Amino acid sequence: KAGVTQTPRYLIKTRGQQVTLSCSPISGHRSVSWYQQTPGQGLQFLFEYFSETQRNKGNFPGRFSGRQFSNSRSEMNVSTLELGDSALYLCASSAGTSGSSEQFFGPGTRLTVL
Amino acid sequence: GNSVTQMEGPVTLSEEAFLTINCTYTATGYPSLFWYVQYPGEGLQLLLKATKADDKGSNKGFEATYRKETTSFHLEKGSVQVSDSAVYFCALLYSSASKIIFGSGTRLSIRP
């Protein structure tokens, strides 16, 4: 079974631009979660989608948004980029309908904002 | 609120040394507990987990026991290898929620 894939792996943007990151979950998985990893704040939960609906949300500003498609693929979008948005963005997928199902992580997208 | 605290790094050990990385948590109820590992340039991999008190998770020579009385989930390995060099994250997850709460991570370096 193929693992979680994320595209692109690396991205460089400038302040004020917007960016869209993509995540393809493991086949059959219906839940996709997004996390931001920075040296200062560590790993922080952004949001989770299940069957195209946002099921849970972290404490991030409205500039961070996401969506999930009928094939469970998910995208997250960050608008009006700030320098502090530079981070590794990790996507995780899980199989079950309960929130406690084991999550499998992708390799991440490293975003650099200049 | 719910949180996870793990020992500050970096931790540097010689090959074949005994490893302990401390992890304690603050939570209401009965979360599941995890250790994840992140190798350089990669995403997170689940190393082991425990879903209830007194459960012991184990994998690749690593072990951790869910101790409710001390709210701890310390990671141990009897004899570390250079290939164990990575960042280790302790984490918790509630059955009623879908977000993982991570500790700050502990960087482990093993000298040959």
Coordinates of N, CA and C in Angstrom, one line a residue:
Chain A
K1 N 0.8 -1.2 0.0 CA 0.0 0.0 0.0 C 0.9 1.2 0.0
A2 N 0.6 2.2 -0.9 CA 1.4 3.4 -0.9 C 1.1 4.2 0.3
G3 N 2.1 5.0 0.8 CA 1.9 5.8 2.0 C 1.3 7.1 1.6
V4 N 1.3 8.0 2.6 CA 0.7 9.3 2.4 C 1.7 10.1 1.6
T5 N 1.2 10.8 0.6 CA 2.1 11.6 -0.3 C 1.7 13.1 -0.2
Q6 N 2.7 13.9 -0.2 CA 2.5 15.3 -0.2 C 3.2 16.0 -1.3
T7 N 2.6 17.0 -1.9 CA 3.2 17.7 -3.0 C 2.9 19.2 -2.8
P8 N 3.8 20.1 -3.2 CA 5.2 19.7 -3.5 C 6.0 19.4 -2.2
R9 N 7.2 19.0 -2.3 CA 8.0 18.7 -1.1 C 8.7 20.0 -0.6
Y10 N 9.0 20.9 -1.5 CA 9.6 22.2 -1.1 C 9.0 23.3 -1.9
L11 N 8.9 24.4 -1.2 CA 8.2 25.6 -1.8 C 8.8 26.8 -1.3
I12 N 9.1 27.8 -2.2 CA 9.6 29.1 -1.7 C 8.6 30.2 -2.3
K13 N 8.1 31.0 -1.3 CA 7.2 32.0 -1.7 C 7.6 33.4 -1.0
T14 N 7.0 34.4 -1.4 CA 7.3 35.7 -0.8 C 6.1 36.2 0.0
R15 N 6.4 37.1 0.9 CA 5.3 37.6 1.8 C 4.2 38.2 0.9
G16 N 3.0 37.9 1.4 CA 1.8 38.4 0.7 C 1.2 37.5 -0.3
Q17 N 2.0 36.5 -0.7 CA 1.5 35.6 -1.7 C 0.6 34.5 -1.0
Q18 N 0.0 33.7 -1.8 CA -0.8 32.6 -1.2 C -0.2 31.3 -1.7
V19 N -0.5 30.2 -1.0 CA 0.1 28.9 -1.4 C -0.9 27.8 -1.1
T20 N -0.9 26.8 -1.9 CA -1.8 25.6 -1.8 C -0.9 24.4 -1.7
L21 N -1.1 23.6 -0.7 CA -0.4 22.3 -0.5 C -1.3 21.2 -0.6
S22 N -0.8 20.1 -1.1 CA -1.7 18.9 -1.4 C -1.3 17.7 -0.6
C23 N -2.3 16.9 -0.3 CA -2.0 15.7 0.5 C -2.9 14.5 -0.1
S24 N -2.3 13.4 -0.4 CA -3.0 12.2 -0.8 C -2.9 11.2 0.2
P25 N -4.0 10.8 0.9 CA -4.0 9.9 2.0 C -3.7 8.4 1.5
I26 N -3.5 7.6 2.4 CA -3.4 6.1 2.1 C -4.8 5.7 1.6
S27 N -4.7 4.8 0.5 CA -6.0 4.4 -0.1 C -6.9 3.8 1.0
G28 N -8.2 4.2 1.0 CA -9.1 3.7 1.9 C -9.3 4.6 3.1
H29 N -8.3 5.5 3.4 CA -8.4 6.4 4.5 C -9.3 7.5 4.2
R30 N -10.2 7.9 5.2 CA -11.1 9.0 4.9 C -10.8 10.2 5.7
S31 N -9.9 10.1 6.7 CA -9.6 11.3 7.5 C -8.2 11.8 7.2
V32 N -8.1 13.1 7.0 CA -6.8 13.8 6.8 C -6.6 14.9 7.8
S33 N -5.5 14.9 8.5 CA -5.2 16.0 9.4 C -3.9 16.7 8.9
W34 N -3.9 18.0 9.3 CA -2.7 18.8 8.9 C -2.1 19.4 10.2
Y35 N -0.7 19.4 10.2 CA 0.1 19.9 11.3 C 1.1 20.9 10.7
Q36 N 1.4 21.9 11.6 CA 2.5 22.8 11.2 C 3.7 22.5 12.2
Q37 N 4.9 22.3 11.7 CA 6.1 22.1 12.5 C 7.1 23.2 12.4
T38 N 7.4 23.9 13.4 CA 8.4 25.0 13.4 C 9.3 24.8 14.6
P39 N 10.5 25.3 14.5 CA 11.5 25.1 15.6 C 11.0 25.8 16.9
G40 N 10.3 26.9 16.8 CA 9.9 27.6 18.0 C 8.6 27.1 18.6
Q41 N 7.6 26.6 17.8 CA 6.3 26.2 18.3 C 6.2 24.7 18.3
G42 N 7.1 24.0 17.7 CA 6.9 22.5 17.6 C 5.9 22.1 16.7
L43 N 5.2 21.0 17.0 CA 4.2 20.5 16.1 C 2.8 21.0 16.6
Q44 N 2.1 21.6 15.7 CA 0.8 22.2 16.1 C -0.3 21.7 15.1
F45 N -1.4 21.3 15.6 CA -2.6 20.9 14.9 C -3.2 22.0 14.1
L46 N -3.5 21.9 12.8 CA -4.1 22.9 12.1 C -5.6 22.6 11.9
F47 N -5.9 21.4 11.3 CA -7.3 21.0 11.1 C -7.4 19.6 10.7
E48 N -8.6 19.0 10.7 CA -8.8 17.7 10.3 C -10.1 17.6 9.4
Y49 N -10.0 16.9 8.4 CA -11.2 16.7 7.5 C -11.5 15.2 7.5
F50 N -12.8 14.9 7.4 CA -13.3 13.6 7.3 C -14.5 13.6 6.4
S51 N -14.5 12.8 5.4 CA -15.6 12.8 4.4 C -16.0 14.2 4.0
E52 N -15.0 14.9 3.6 CA -15.2 16.3 3.0 C -15.7 17.3 4.0
T53 N -15.7 17.0 5.3 CA -16.2 18.0 6.3 C -15.1 18.2 7.3
Q54 N -14.9 19.5 7.6 CA -13.9 19.8 8.7 C -14.5 19.3 10.0
R55 N -13.8 18.4 10.7 CA -14.2 17.8 11.9 C -13.6 18.4 13.1
N56 N -12.4 19.0 13.0 CA -11.8 19.6 14.1 C -10.8 20.7 13.6
K57 N -10.6 21.6 14.5 CA -9.8 22.8 14.0 C -8.9 23.3 15.2
G58 N -7.7 23.6 14.8 CA -6.7 24.2 15.8 C -6.9 25.7 15.9
N59 N -5.9 26.3 16.6 CA -5.9 27.7 16.9 C -5.1 28.5 15.9
F60 N -5.5 28.5 14.7 CA -4.7 29.2 13.6 C -5.6 30.3 13.0
P61 N -5.0 31.4 12.5 CA -5.9 32.4 11.9 C -6.6 31.9 10.7
G62 N -7.6 32.7 10.3 CA -8.4 32.4 9.1 C -7.7 32.3 7.8
R63 N -6.4 32.8 7.8 CA -5.6 32.7 6.6 C -5.3 31.3 6.2
F64 N -5.4 30.4 7.2 CA -5.2 29.0 7.0 C -6.5 28.3 6.8
S65 N -6.6 27.7 5.6 CA -7.9 27.0 5.3 C -7.6 25.7 4.6
G66 N -8.6 24.9 4.6 CA -8.4 23.6 3.9 C -9.6 23.1 3.3
R67 N -9.5 22.0 2.6 CA -10.7 21.3 2.0 C -10.3 19.9 1.7
Q68 N -11.4 19.1 1.6 CA -11.1 17.6 1.2 C -12.1 17.3 0.1
F69 N -11.6 16.5 -0.8 CA -12.3 16.1 -2.0 C -13.0 14.8 -1.8
S70 N -13.8 14.4 -2.7 CA -14.6 13.2 -2.6 C -13.7 11.9 -2.6
N71 N -12.5 12.1 -3.2 CA -11.5 10.9 -3.2 C -10.6 11.0 -2.0
S72 N -10.9 11.8 -1.0 CA -10.2 12.0 0.3 C -9.0 12.8 0.2
R73 N -8.5 13.1 -1.0 CA -7.4 14.0 -1.1 C -7.7 15.3 -0.5
S74 N -6.7 16.0 0.1 CA -6.9 17.2 0.8 C -5.9 18.3 0.4
E75 N -6.4 19.5 0.4 CA -5.5 20.6 0.2 C -5.6 21.6 1.3
M76 N -4.5 22.2 1.6 CA -4.6 23.4 2.6 C -4.0 24.6 1.9
N77 N -4.6 25.7 2.2 CA -4.3 27.0 1.6 C -3.9 28.0 2.7
V78 N -2.8 28.7 2.4 CA -2.5 29.8 3.3 C -2.4 31.1 2.4
S79 N -3.2 32.1 2.8 CA -3.3 33.3 2.1 C -2.4 34.4 2.8
T80 N -2.1 35.4 2.0 CA -1.3 36.5 2.6 C -0.2 36.0 3.5
L81 N 0.7 35.3 2.9 CA 1.8 34.7 3.6 C 2.6 35.7 4.4
E82 N 3.0 35.2 5.6 CA 3.9 36.0 6.5 C 5.2 35.2 6.7
L83 N 6.2 35.9 7.1 CA 7.5 35.2 7.3 C 7.4 34.1 8.3
G84 N 6.5 34.2 9.3 CA 6.3 33.2 10.4 C 5.6 32.0 9.9
D85 N 5.1 32.0 8.7 CA 4.5 30.8 8.1 C 5.5 29.8 7.6
S86 N 6.7 30.2 7.6 CA 7.8 29.3 7.1 C 7.8 28.1 8.1
A87 N 7.6 26.9 7.6 CA 7.5 25.7 8.4 C 7.5 24.5 7.6
L88 N 7.5 23.3 8.2 CA 7.3 22.1 7.6 C 5.8 21.7 7.9
Y89 N 5.0 21.5 6.8 CA 3.6 21.2 7.0 C 3.4 19.7 6.7
L90 N 2.9 19.1 7.7 CA 2.7 17.6 7.7 C 1.3 17.3 7.6
C91 N 1.0 16.3 6.8 CA -0.3 15.7 6.6 C -0.3 14.3 7.2
A92 N -1.4 13.9 7.8 CA -1.6 12.6 8.3 C -2.9 12.0 7.9
S93 N -3.0 10.8 7.6 CA -4.2 10.1 7.3 C -4.5 9.0 8.2
S94 N -5.8 8.8 8.4 CA -6.2 7.7 9.3 C -7.5 7.0 8.7
A95 N -7.7 5.8 9.1 CA -8.7 4.9 8.5 C -10.1 5.0 9.1
G96 N -10.1 5.0 10.4 CA -11.4 4.7 11.1 C -12.3 5.9 11.2
T97 N -13.5 5.7 11.5 CA -14.5 6.8 11.7 C -14.3 7.4 13.1
S98 N -13.6 6.7 14.0 CA -13.4 7.3 15.4 C -12.2 8.2 15.3
G99 N -12.2 9.3 16.1 CA -11.1 10.2 16.1 C -9.8 9.6 16.6
S100 N -9.8 8.5 17.2 CA -8.6 7.9 17.8 C -7.9 7.0 16.9
S101 N -8.3 6.8 15.7 CA -7.6 5.9 14.8 C -6.1 6.4 14.6
E102 N -5.3 5.4 14.4 CA -3.8 5.7 14.2 C -3.6 6.6 13.0
Q103 N -2.8 7.6 13.1 CA -2.5 8.5 12.0 C -1.2 8.2 11.4
F104 N -1.1 8.2 10.1 CA 0.1 7.9 9.3 C 0.5 9.2 8.6
F105 N 1.8 9.6 8.8 CA 2.2 10.9 8.4 C 2.9 10.8 7.0
G106 N 2.8 11.8 6.2 CA 3.5 12.0 5.0 C 4.9 12.7 5.3
P107 N 5.7 12.8 4.2 CA 7.0 13.4 4.4 C 7.1 14.9 4.7
G108 N 5.9 15.5 4.4 CA 5.9 17.0 4.6 C 6.2 17.8 3.4
T109 N 5.7 19.1 3.5 CA 6.1 20.1 2.5 C 6.8 21.2 3.3
R110 N 8.0 21.5 2.9 CA 8.8 22.5 3.6 C 8.5 23.9 2.8
L111 N 7.8 24.8 3.5 CA 7.5 26.1 2.9 C 8.5 27.1 3.5
T112 N 9.1 27.9 2.6 CA 9.9 29.0 3.0 C 9.3 30.3 2.5
V113 N 9.1 31.2 3.4 CA 8.5 32.5 3.0 C 9.6 33.6 3.1
L114 N 9.9 34.2 2.0 CA 11.0 35.2 2.0 C 10.4 36.7 2.0
Chain B
G1 N -5.4 22.7 30.5 CA -5.6 22.0 29.3 C -4.7 20.8 29.2
N2 N -4.9 20.1 28.1 CA -4.1 18.9 27.8 C -2.7 19.2 27.3
S3 N -1.7 18.6 27.8 CA -0.3 18.9 27.3 C 0.6 17.7 27.6
V4 N 1.7 17.8 26.9 CA 2.8 16.8 27.0 C 4.1 17.5 27.2
T5 N 4.8 17.0 28.2 CA 6.1 17.6 28.5 C 7.2 16.5 28.4
Q6 N 8.2 16.7 27.6 CA 9.3 15.7 27.5 C 10.6 16.4 27.8
M7 N 11.6 15.6 28.1 CA 12.9 16.1 28.5 C 13.5 16.9 27.4
E8 N 14.3 17.9 27.8 CA 14.9 18.8 26.8 C 16.1 18.0 26.2
G9 N 16.3 18.3 25.0 CA 17.5 17.8 24.3 C 18.5 18.8 24.1
P10 N 19.6 18.6 23.3 CA 19.8 17.3 22.7 C 20.4 16.3 23.7
V11 N 20.1 15.0 23.5 CA 20.7 13.9 24.3 C 21.8 13.2 23.4
T12 N 23.0 13.1 23.9 CA 24.1 12.5 23.2 C 24.6 11.3 24.0
L13 N 24.6 10.1 23.3 CA 25.0 8.9 24.0 C 26.0 8.1 23.1
S14 N 26.7 7.3 23.7 CA 27.6 6.4 23.0 C 26.8 5.1 22.5
E15 N 27.2 4.5 21.4 CA 26.6 3.3 21.0 C 26.6 2.3 22.1
E16 N 25.5 1.5 22.2 CA 25.2 0.5 23.1 C 24.9 1.0 24.5
A17 N 24.8 2.3 24.7 CA 24.3 2.9 26.0 C 22.8 2.6 26.2
F18 N 22.4 2.8 27.5 CA 21.0 2.7 27.8 C 20.3 4.1 27.6
L19 N 19.2 4.1 27.0 CA 18.5 5.3 26.8 C 17.2 5.4 27.6
T20 N 17.0 6.6 28.1 CA 15.7 7.0 28.7 C 15.3 8.4 28.3
I21 N 14.2 8.6 27.7 CA 13.7 9.9 27.4 C 12.4 10.0 28.2
N22 N 12.3 11.0 29.1 CA 11.2 11.2 30.0 C 10.0 11.9 29.3
C23 N 8.8 11.5 29.6 CA 7.6 12.1 29.0 C 6.6 12.0 30.1
T24 N 6.0 13.2 30.4 CA 4.8 13.2 31.3 C 3.7 14.0 30.6
Y25 N 2.5 13.7 31.0 CA 1.4 14.4 30.3 C 0.4 14.9 31.4
T26 N -0.4 15.9 30.9 CA -1.5 16.5 31.7 C -2.7 16.3 30.9
A27 N -3.7 15.6 31.4 CA -4.9 15.3 30.7 C -6.0 14.8 31.6
T28 N -7.2 15.1 31.2 CA -8.4 14.5 31.9 C -8.8 13.2 31.1
G29 N -9.3 12.3 31.8 CA -9.7 11.1 31.2 C -8.6 10.2 30.8
Y30 N -8.8 9.4 29.7 CA -7.9 8.3 29.4 C -7.4 8.4 27.9
P31 N -6.4 9.3 27.7 CA -5.9 9.4 26.3 C -5.1 8.2 25.9
S32 N -4.9 8.0 24.6 CA -3.9 7.1 24.1 C -2.6 7.8 24.1
L33 N -1.5 7.1 24.3 CA -0.1 7.7 24.3 C 0.7 7.1 23.2
F34 N 1.6 7.9 22.6 CA 2.4 7.5 21.5 C 3.8 8.1 21.6
W35 N 4.7 7.4 21.0 CA 6.0 7.9 20.7 C 6.2 7.9 19.2
Y36 N 6.5 9.0 18.6 CA 6.8 9.2 17.2 C 8.3 9.5 17.0
V37 N 8.9 9.1 15.9 CA 10.3 9.4 15.6 C 10.4 10.1 14.2
Q38 N 11.2 11.1 14.2 CA 11.4 11.8 12.9 C 12.9 11.8 12.6
Y39 N 13.2 11.1 11.5 CA 14.6 11.0 11.0 C 14.9 12.3 10.1
P40 N 16.1 12.6 10.0 CA 16.4 13.9 9.2 C 15.8 13.9 7.9
G41 N 15.1 15.0 7.6 CA 14.5 15.2 6.3 C 13.2 14.4 6.0
E42 N 12.7 13.7 7.0 CA 11.5 12.9 6.8 C 10.3 13.4 7.7
G43 N 9.2 12.8 7.4 CA 8.0 13.0 8.3 C 8.1 12.2 9.5
L44 N 7.0 12.1 10.2 CA 6.9 11.3 11.5 C 6.5 9.9 11.3
Q45 N 7.2 9.0 12.0 CA 6.8 7.6 12.0 C 6.4 7.2 13.4
L46 N 5.3 6.4 13.5 CA 4.9 5.9 14.8 C 5.9 4.9 15.2
L47 N 6.4 5.1 16.4 CA 7.4 4.1 17.0 C 6.7 3.1 17.8
L48 N 5.8 3.6 18.8 CA 5.0 2.6 19.6 C 3.9 3.4 20.2
K49 N 2.9 2.6 20.8 CA 1.8 3.3 21.4 C 1.2 2.4 22.5
A50 N 0.4 3.1 23.4 CA -0.3 2.4 24.4 C -1.6 3.0 24.6
T51 N -2.7 2.3 24.7 CA -4.0 2.8 24.7 C -4.7 2.8 26.1
K52 N -4.1 2.2 27.1 CA -4.7 2.2 28.4 C -3.6 2.0 29.5
A53 N -4.0 2.3 30.7 CA -3.1 2.3 31.8 C -2.4 0.9 31.9
D54 N -1.1 0.9 32.2 CA -0.3 -0.3 32.4 C 0.0 -1.0 31.1
D55 N -0.5 -0.6 30.0 CA -0.1 -1.1 28.7 C 1.4 -0.8 28.4
K56 N 2.1 -1.7 27.8 CA 3.4 -1.5 27.4 C 3.5 -1.5 25.9
G57 N 4.0 -0.4 25.3 CA 4.2 -0.4 23.8 C 5.7 -0.8 23.6
S58 N 5.9 -1.5 22.5 CA 7.3 -1.8 22.2 C 7.5 -2.0 20.7
N59 N 8.7 -1.7 20.2 CA 9.0 -1.8 18.8 C 10.5 -1.5 18.6
K60 N 11.2 -2.2 17.8 CA 12.6 -2.0 17.4 C 13.5 -1.9 18.7
G61 N 13.1 -2.6 19.7 CA 13.9 -2.5 21.0 C 13.5 -1.4 21.9
F62 N 12.7 -0.5 21.5 CA 12.2 0.6 22.3 C 11.0 0.1 23.1
E63 N 10.8 0.6 24.3 CA 9.6 0.3 25.1 C 9.2 1.5 25.9
A64 N 7.9 1.5 26.2 CA 7.3 2.6 27.0 C 6.1 2.0 27.7
T65 N 5.9 2.3 29.0 CA 4.7 1.8 29.7 C 3.9 3.0 30.2
Y66 N 2.6 2.9 29.9 CA 1.6 3.9 30.3 C 1.4 3.8 31.8
R67 N 1.8 4.8 32.5 CA 1.7 4.9 33.9 C 0.7 6.0 34.3
K68 N -0.5 5.6 34.6 CA -1.5 6.6 35.0 C -1.2 7.2 36.3
E69 N -0.7 6.5 37.3 CA -0.5 7.1 38.6 C 0.6 8.2 38.6
T70 N 1.5 8.1 37.7 CA 2.6 9.1 37.6 C 2.4 10.0 36.3
T71 N 1.3 9.7 35.6 CA 1.0 10.4 34.3 C 2.3 10.4 33.4
S72 N 2.9 9.3 33.2 CA 4.2 9.3 32.5 C 4.2 8.2 31.4
F73 N 5.0 8.3 30.4 CA 5.2 7.4 29.3 C 6.6 7.5 28.8
H74 N 7.5 7.1 29.7 CA 9.0 7.2 29.4 C 9.4 6.2 28.3
L75 N 10.3 6.7 27.4 CA 10.8 5.8 26.4 C 12.1 5.3 26.8
E76 N 12.3 4.0 26.6 CA 13.6 3.3 27.0 C 14.1 2.4 25.9
K77 N 15.4 2.2 25.9 CA 16.0 1.2 25.0 C 17.3 0.8 25.6
G78 N 17.5 -0.5 25.7 CA 18.6 -1.1 26.4 C 20.0 -0.8 25.8
S79 N 20.0 -0.7 24.5 CA 21.3 -0.6 23.8 C 21.1 0.2 22.5
V80 N 21.4 1.4 22.5 CA 21.1 2.3 21.3 C 22.2 2.1 20.2
Q81 N 21.8 2.3 19.0 CA 22.6 2.3 17.8 C 22.7 3.6 17.1
V82 N 23.8 3.8 16.3 CA 23.9 5.0 15.6 C 22.7 5.4 14.8
S83 N 22.0 4.3 14.2 CA 20.8 4.5 13.4 C 19.6 5.0 14.2
D84 N 19.7 5.0 15.5 CA 18.6 5.6 16.3 C 18.7 7.1 16.4
S85 N 19.7 7.7 15.9 CA 19.8 9.1 15.9 C 18.6 9.8 15.2
A86 N 17.9 10.6 15.9 CA 16.6 11.1 15.3 C 16.0 12.1 16.4
V87 N 14.9 12.6 16.0 CA 14.1 13.4 17.0 C 12.9 12.6 17.4
Y88 N 12.7 12.5 18.7 CA 11.6 11.6 19.3 C 10.5 12.5 19.9
F89 N 9.3 12.2 19.6 CA 8.2 13.0 20.1 C 7.2 12.1 20.9
C90 N 6.9 12.6 22.1 CA 5.9 12.0 22.9 C 4.5 12.7 22.5
A91 N 3.4 11.9 22.5 CA 2.2 12.5 22.1 C 1.0 11.8 22.7
L92 N -0.1 12.6 22.8 CA -1.4 12.0 23.3 C -2.5 12.3 22.3
L93 N -3.5 11.4 22.4 CA -4.7 11.5 21.5 C -5.9 11.0 22.3
Y94 N -7.0 11.8 22.3 CA -8.2 11.4 22.9 C -9.1 10.7 21.9
S95 N -9.8 9.7 22.4 CA -10.8 9.0 21.5 C -11.9 9.9 21.0
S96 N -12.2 11.0 21.8 CA -13.3 11.9 21.4 C -12.8 13.0 20.4
A97 N -11.6 13.0 20.2 CA -11.0 14.1 19.3 C -10.1 13.4 18.3
S98 N -9.7 14.2 17.3 CA -8.8 13.6 16.3 C -7.5 14.3 16.2
K99 N -7.2 15.2 17.1 CA -5.9 15.9 17.0 C -4.9 15.4 18.0
I100 N -3.7 15.2 17.5 CA -2.7 14.7 18.4 C -2.0 15.9 19.1
I101 N -1.7 15.8 20.4 CA -1.0 16.8 21.1 C 0.4 16.3 21.3
F102 N 1.4 17.0 20.8 CA 2.8 16.6 20.8 C 3.6 17.3 21.9
G103 N 4.6 16.6 22.4 CA 5.6 17.2 23.2 C 6.5 18.0 22.2
S104 N 7.5 18.7 22.8 CA 8.4 19.5 22.0 C 9.5 18.8 21.3
G105 N 9.6 17.5 21.5 CA 10.6 16.7 20.8 C 11.9 16.7 21.5
T106 N 12.6 15.5 21.4 CA 14.0 15.4 22.0 C 14.9 14.9 20.9
R107 N 15.9 15.6 20.7 CA 16.9 15.2 19.6 C 17.9 14.3 20.3
L108 N 18.0 13.1 19.7 CA 19.0 12.1 20.2 C 20.1 11.9 19.1
S109 N 21.3 12.0 19.6 CA 22.5 11.7 18.8 C 23.3 10.6 19.4
I110 N 23.6 9.6 18.6 CA 24.4 8.4 19.1 C 25.8 8.5 18.4
R111 N 26.8 8.4 19.3 CA 28.2 8.4 18.8 C 28.6 7.0 18.6
P112 N 29.4 6.7 17.5 CA 29.9 5.4 17.2 C 30.9 5.0 18.3

